[in-house]
PDB file of C-alpha atoms in Angstrom:
ATOM      1  CA  UNK A   8       2.931  -3.452  -5.239  1.00  0.00           C
ATOM      2  CA  UNK A   9       4.545  -6.862  -5.647  1.00  0.00           C
ATOM      3  CA  UNK A  10       7.991  -6.918  -7.244  1.00  0.00           C
ATOM      4  CA  UNK A  11       9.340  -9.741  -9.365  1.00  0.00           C
ATOM      5  CA  UNK A  12      11.546 -10.870  -6.492  1.00  0.00           C
ATOM      6  CA  UNK A  13       8.477 -11.311  -4.262  1.00  0.00           C
ATOM      7  CA  UNK A  14       6.531 -13.450  -6.738  1.00  0.00           C
ATOM      8  CA  UNK A  15       6.422 -17.136  -5.949  1.00  0.00           C
ATOM      9  CA  UNK A  16       8.822 -19.247  -7.956  1.00  0.00           C
ATOM     10  CA  UNK A  17       6.420 -20.438 -10.626  1.00  0.00           C
ATOM     11  CA  UNK A  18       7.745 -23.795 -11.717  1.00  0.00           C
ATOM     12  CA  UNK A  19       5.553 -26.550 -13.106  1.00  0.00           C
ATOM     13  CA  UNK A  20       6.258 -29.970 -14.554  1.00  0.00           C
ATOM     14  CA  UNK A  21       5.366 -30.553 -18.179  1.00  0.00           C
ATOM     15  CA  UNK A  22       2.797 -33.124 -17.058  1.00  0.00           C
ATOM     16  CA  UNK A  23       0.910 -30.304 -15.279  1.00  0.00           C
ATOM     17  CA  UNK A  24       0.139 -28.830 -18.691  1.00  0.00           C
ATOM     18  CA  UNK A  25      -1.851 -31.883 -19.665  1.00  0.00           C
ATOM     19  CA  UNK A  26      -3.346 -32.640 -16.235  1.00  0.00           C
ATOM     20  CA  UNK A  27      -4.054 -29.090 -15.022  1.00  0.00           C
ATOM     21  CA  UNK A  28      -3.742 -26.938 -18.136  1.00  0.00           C
ATOM     22  CA  UNK A  29      -6.390 -24.367 -17.139  1.00  0.00           C
ATOM     23  CA  UNK A  30      -4.635 -23.780 -13.815  1.00  0.00           C
ATOM     24  CA  UNK A  31      -1.197 -23.433 -15.427  1.00  0.00           C
ATOM     25  CA  UNK A  32      -2.521 -21.087 -18.133  1.00  0.00           C
ATOM     26  CA  UNK A  33      -4.280 -18.928 -15.526  1.00  0.00           C
ATOM     27  CA  UNK A  34      -1.033 -18.699 -13.566  1.00  0.00           C
ATOM     28  CA  UNK A  35       0.902 -17.744 -16.722  1.00  0.00           C
ATOM     29  CA  UNK A  36      -1.478 -14.822 -17.267  1.00  0.00           C
ATOM     30  CA  UNK A  37      -0.263 -13.335 -13.957  1.00  0.00           C
ATOM     31  CA  UNK A  38       3.450 -14.062 -14.297  1.00  0.00           C
ATOM     32  CA  UNK A  39       5.848 -16.243 -16.301  1.00  0.00           C
ATOM     33  CA  UNK A  40       5.793 -19.947 -15.437  1.00  0.00           C
ATOM     34  CA  UNK A  41       8.825 -22.174 -15.924  1.00  0.00           C
ATOM     35  CA  UNK A  42       7.843 -25.594 -17.287  1.00  0.00           C
ATOM     36  CA  UNK A  43      10.436 -28.262 -16.540  1.00  0.00           C
ATOM     37  CA  UNK A  44      10.868 -31.241 -18.837  1.00  0.00           C
ATOM     38  CA  UNK A  45      12.732 -34.503 -18.411  1.00  0.00           C
ATOM     39  CA  UNK A  46      13.628 -34.721 -22.087  1.00  0.00           C
ATOM     40  CA  UNK A  47      14.865 -31.180 -22.685  1.00  0.00           C
ATOM     41  CA  UNK A  48      15.544 -27.685 -21.513  1.00  0.00           C
ATOM     42  CA  UNK A  49      12.939 -25.933 -19.345  1.00  0.00           C
ATOM     43  CA  UNK A  50      10.494 -23.665 -21.170  1.00  0.00           C
ATOM     44  CA  UNK A  51       8.867 -20.438 -20.004  1.00  0.00           C
ATOM     45  CA  UNK A  52       5.155 -19.873 -20.496  1.00  0.00           C
ATOM     46  CA  UNK A  53       3.991 -16.251 -20.377  1.00  0.00           C
ATOM     47  CA  UNK A  54       1.260 -14.012 -21.734  1.00  0.00           C
ATOM     48  CA  UNK A  55       1.645 -12.148 -25.018  1.00  0.00           C
ATOM     49  CA  UNK A  56       1.445  -8.897 -23.024  1.00  0.00           C
ATOM     50  CA  UNK A  57       4.397  -9.978 -20.874  1.00  0.00           C
ATOM     51  CA  UNK A  58       6.466 -11.017 -23.893  1.00  0.00           C
ATOM     52  CA  UNK A  59       5.723  -7.772 -25.754  1.00  0.00           C
ATOM     53  CA  UNK A  60       6.571  -5.723 -22.652  1.00  0.00           C
ATOM     54  CA  UNK A  61       9.936  -7.424 -22.345  1.00  0.00           C
ATOM     55  CA  UNK A  62      10.598  -6.931 -26.055  1.00  0.00           C
ATOM     56  CA  UNK A  63       9.751  -3.215 -25.868  1.00  0.00           C
ATOM     57  CA  UNK A  64      11.979  -2.844 -22.809  1.00  0.00           C
ATOM     58  CA  UNK A  65      14.904  -4.504 -24.612  1.00  0.00           C
ATOM     59  CA  UNK A  66      14.383  -2.222 -27.612  1.00  0.00           C
ATOM     60  CA  UNK A  67      14.350   0.799 -25.294  1.00  0.00           C
ATOM     61  CA  UNK A  68      17.518  -0.488 -23.578  1.00  0.00           C
ATOM     62  CA  UNK A  69      19.261  -0.788 -26.954  1.00  0.00           C
ATOM     63  CA  UNK A  70      18.366   2.822 -27.735  1.00  0.00           C
ATOM     64  CA  UNK A  71      19.637   3.987 -24.328  1.00  0.00           C
ATOM     65  CA  UNK A  72      22.910   2.103 -24.789  1.00  0.00           C
ATOM     66  CA  UNK A  73      23.379   3.787 -28.163  1.00  0.00           C
ATOM     67  CA  UNK A  74      22.769   7.168 -26.518  1.00  0.00           C
ATOM     68  CA  UNK A  75      25.281   6.518 -23.745  1.00  0.00           C
ATOM     69  CA  UNK A  76      28.003   5.438 -26.171  1.00  0.00           C
ATOM     70  CA  UNK A  77      27.835   8.819 -27.913  1.00  0.00           C
ATOM     71  CA  UNK A  78      29.989  11.310 -26.036  1.00  0.00           C
ATOM     72  CA  UNK A  79      29.003  14.460 -27.945  1.00  0.00           C
ATOM     73  CA  UNK A  80      26.618  16.826 -26.179  1.00  0.00           C
ATOM     74  CA  UNK A  81      24.409  16.594 -23.139  1.00  0.00           C
ATOM     75  CA  UNK A  82      22.286  13.566 -22.340  1.00  0.00           C
ATOM     76  CA  UNK A  83      19.191  15.365 -23.625  1.00  0.00           C
ATOM     77  CA  UNK A  84      20.918  16.359 -26.875  1.00  0.00           C
ATOM     78  CA  UNK A  85      22.086  12.790 -27.454  1.00  0.00           C
ATOM     79  CA  UNK A  86      18.635  11.400 -26.662  1.00  0.00           C
ATOM     80  CA  UNK A  87      16.982  13.613 -29.284  1.00  0.00           C
ATOM     81  CA  UNK A  88      18.944  11.636 -31.889  1.00  0.00           C
ATOM     82  CA  UNK A  89      17.343   8.376 -30.725  1.00  0.00           C
ATOM     83  CA  UNK A  90      13.975   9.964 -29.932  1.00  0.00           C
ATOM     84  CA  UNK A  91      13.426  12.827 -32.414  1.00  0.00           C
ATOM     85  CA  UNK A  92       9.968  13.544 -30.965  1.00  0.00           C
ATOM     86  CA  UNK A  93      11.821  15.104 -27.993  1.00  0.00           C
ATOM     87  CA  UNK A  94      12.581  18.101 -30.239  1.00  0.00           C
ATOM     88  CA  UNK A  95       8.961  19.219 -29.725  1.00  0.00           C
ATOM     89  CA  UNK A  96       9.741  19.733 -26.024  1.00  0.00           C
ATOM     90  CA  UNK A  97      11.349  22.844 -24.591  1.00  0.00           C
ATOM     91  CA  UNK A  98      15.070  22.563 -23.762  1.00  0.00           C
ATOM     92  CA  UNK A  99      14.256  22.351 -20.030  1.00  0.00           C
ATOM     93  CA  UNK A 100      11.636  19.663 -20.659  1.00  0.00           C
ATOM     94  CA  UNK A 101      14.128  17.710 -22.796  1.00  0.00           C
ATOM     95  CA  UNK A 102      16.523  17.617 -19.843  1.00  0.00           C
ATOM     96  CA  UNK A 103      13.750  16.478 -17.505  1.00  0.00           C
ATOM     97  CA  UNK A 104      12.499  13.917 -20.018  1.00  0.00           C
ATOM     98  CA  UNK A 105      15.979  12.467 -20.551  1.00  0.00           C
ATOM     99  CA  UNK A 106      16.560  12.022 -16.829  1.00  0.00           C
ATOM    100  CA  UNK A 107      13.041  10.646 -16.256  1.00  0.00           C
ATOM    101  CA  UNK A 108      13.542   8.051 -19.004  1.00  0.00           C
ATOM    102  CA  UNK A 109      16.897   6.925 -17.596  1.00  0.00           C
ATOM    103  CA  UNK A 110      15.436   6.706 -14.077  1.00  0.00           C
ATOM    104  CA  UNK A 111      12.417   4.737 -15.303  1.00  0.00           C
ATOM    105  CA  UNK A 112      14.661   2.359 -17.246  1.00  0.00           C
ATOM    106  CA  UNK A 113      16.787   1.734 -14.154  1.00  0.00           C
ATOM    107  CA  UNK A 114      13.629   1.053 -12.133  1.00  0.00           C
ATOM    108  CA  UNK A 115      12.315  -1.326 -14.800  1.00  0.00           C
ATOM    109  CA  UNK A 116      15.537  -3.304 -15.002  1.00  0.00           C
ATOM    110  CA  UNK A 117      16.007  -3.522 -11.254  1.00  0.00           C
ATOM    111  CA  UNK A 118      12.436  -4.682 -10.570  1.00  0.00           C
ATOM    112  CA  UNK A 119      11.850  -6.694 -13.777  1.00  0.00           C
ATOM    113  CA  UNK A 120       8.792  -4.534 -14.468  1.00  0.00           C
ATOM    114  CA  UNK A 121       8.912  -3.415 -18.134  1.00  0.00           C
ATOM    115  CA  UNK A 122       5.799  -1.266 -17.816  1.00  0.00           C
ATOM    116  CA  UNK A 123       7.613   1.347 -15.688  1.00  0.00           C
ATOM    117  CA  UNK A 124       9.943   2.454 -18.485  1.00  0.00           C
ATOM    118  CA  UNK A 125       7.410   1.924 -21.265  1.00  0.00           C
ATOM    119  CA  UNK A 126       4.780   4.025 -19.456  1.00  0.00           C
ATOM    120  CA  UNK A 127       7.289   6.853 -18.920  1.00  0.00           C
ATOM    121  CA  UNK A 128       8.401   6.715 -22.558  1.00  0.00           C
ATOM    122  CA  UNK A 129       4.799   6.709 -23.790  1.00  0.00           C
ATOM    123  CA  UNK A 130       3.829   9.564 -21.475  1.00  0.00           C
ATOM    124  CA  UNK A 131       6.643  11.825 -22.648  1.00  0.00           C
ATOM    125  CA  UNK A 132       6.086  10.930 -26.309  1.00  0.00           C
ATOM    126  CA  UNK A 133       2.364  11.727 -26.028  1.00  0.00           C
ATOM    127  CA  UNK A 134       3.208  15.030 -24.321  1.00  0.00           C
ATOM    128  CA  UNK A 135       5.599  15.950 -27.146  1.00  0.00           C
ATOM    129  CA  UNK A 136       2.972  14.975 -29.726  1.00  0.00           C
ATOM    130  CA  UNK A 137       0.357  17.166 -28.020  1.00  0.00           C
ATOM    131  CA  UNK A 138       2.767  20.122 -27.894  1.00  0.00           C
ATOM    132  CA  UNK A 139       3.652  19.640 -31.572  1.00  0.00           C
ATOM    133  CA  UNK A 140      -0.071  19.683 -32.387  1.00  0.00           C
ATOM    134  CA  UNK A 141      -0.375  23.065 -30.659  1.00  0.00           C
ATOM    135  CA  UNK A 142      -2.242  21.842 -27.595  1.00  0.00           C
ATOM    136  CA  UNK A 143       0.328  23.258 -25.180  1.00  0.00           C
ATOM    137  CA  UNK A 144      -0.399  26.892 -26.044  1.00  0.00           C
ATOM    138  CA  UNK A 145      -4.101  26.971 -25.134  1.00  0.00           C
ATOM    139  CA  UNK A 146      -5.145  29.232 -22.266  1.00  0.00           C
ATOM    140  CA  UNK A 147      -6.596  27.171 -19.442  1.00  0.00           C
ATOM    141  CA  UNK A 148      -9.203  28.253 -16.955  1.00  0.00           C
ATOM    142  CA  UNK A 149      -8.579  26.649 -13.570  1.00  0.00           C
ATOM    143  CA  UNK A 150     -11.424  26.121 -11.142  1.00  0.00           C
ATOM    144  CA  UNK A 151     -11.074  27.262  -7.550  1.00  0.00           C
ATOM    145  CA  UNK A 152     -10.654  24.423  -5.066  1.00  0.00           C
ATOM    146  CA  UNK A 153     -13.774  25.385  -3.131  1.00  0.00           C
ATOM    147  CA  UNK A 154     -16.006  25.562  -6.203  1.00  0.00           C
ATOM    148  CA  UNK A 155     -18.426  22.662  -6.628  1.00  0.00           C
ATOM    149  CA  UNK A 156     -19.119  21.473 -10.149  1.00  0.00           C
ATOM    150  CA  UNK A 157     -22.401  19.782 -11.005  1.00  0.00           C
ATOM    151  CA  UNK A 158     -22.459  16.479 -12.826  1.00  0.00           C
ATOM    152  CA  UNK A 159     -23.383  16.850 -16.503  1.00  0.00           C
TER     153      UNK A 159
END
């Protein structure tokens, strides 16, 4: 996996947008591209997906900061105020979820990869939603490892 620090410094001149626009746009789909201008401040060109990921990560960071400023209760108890869906989880799962979310956020911020925290948040929220819908209480039948299953 390539981290943000390993990506090439993507800097283009504004004239490249008119001369080689397809190339610059293709590059911006992979990672943000800084466009330098003689007549003003540099601009950053990025995909909508990248911009939305950064926005979601900042929103998540704001929620985590709010949680850390509250000194009443455990981390999991404080996080249920910001993320009420966590109440569908068992107390042990709330503790695990809280720590997993903090760890994923730290990884996202340190690698500039918003998807790490957002994926963890989404995964836990979907798990809580499934449990709230009663899907966590179904009896499961596990197949033995040596049993071959035919294709349907």
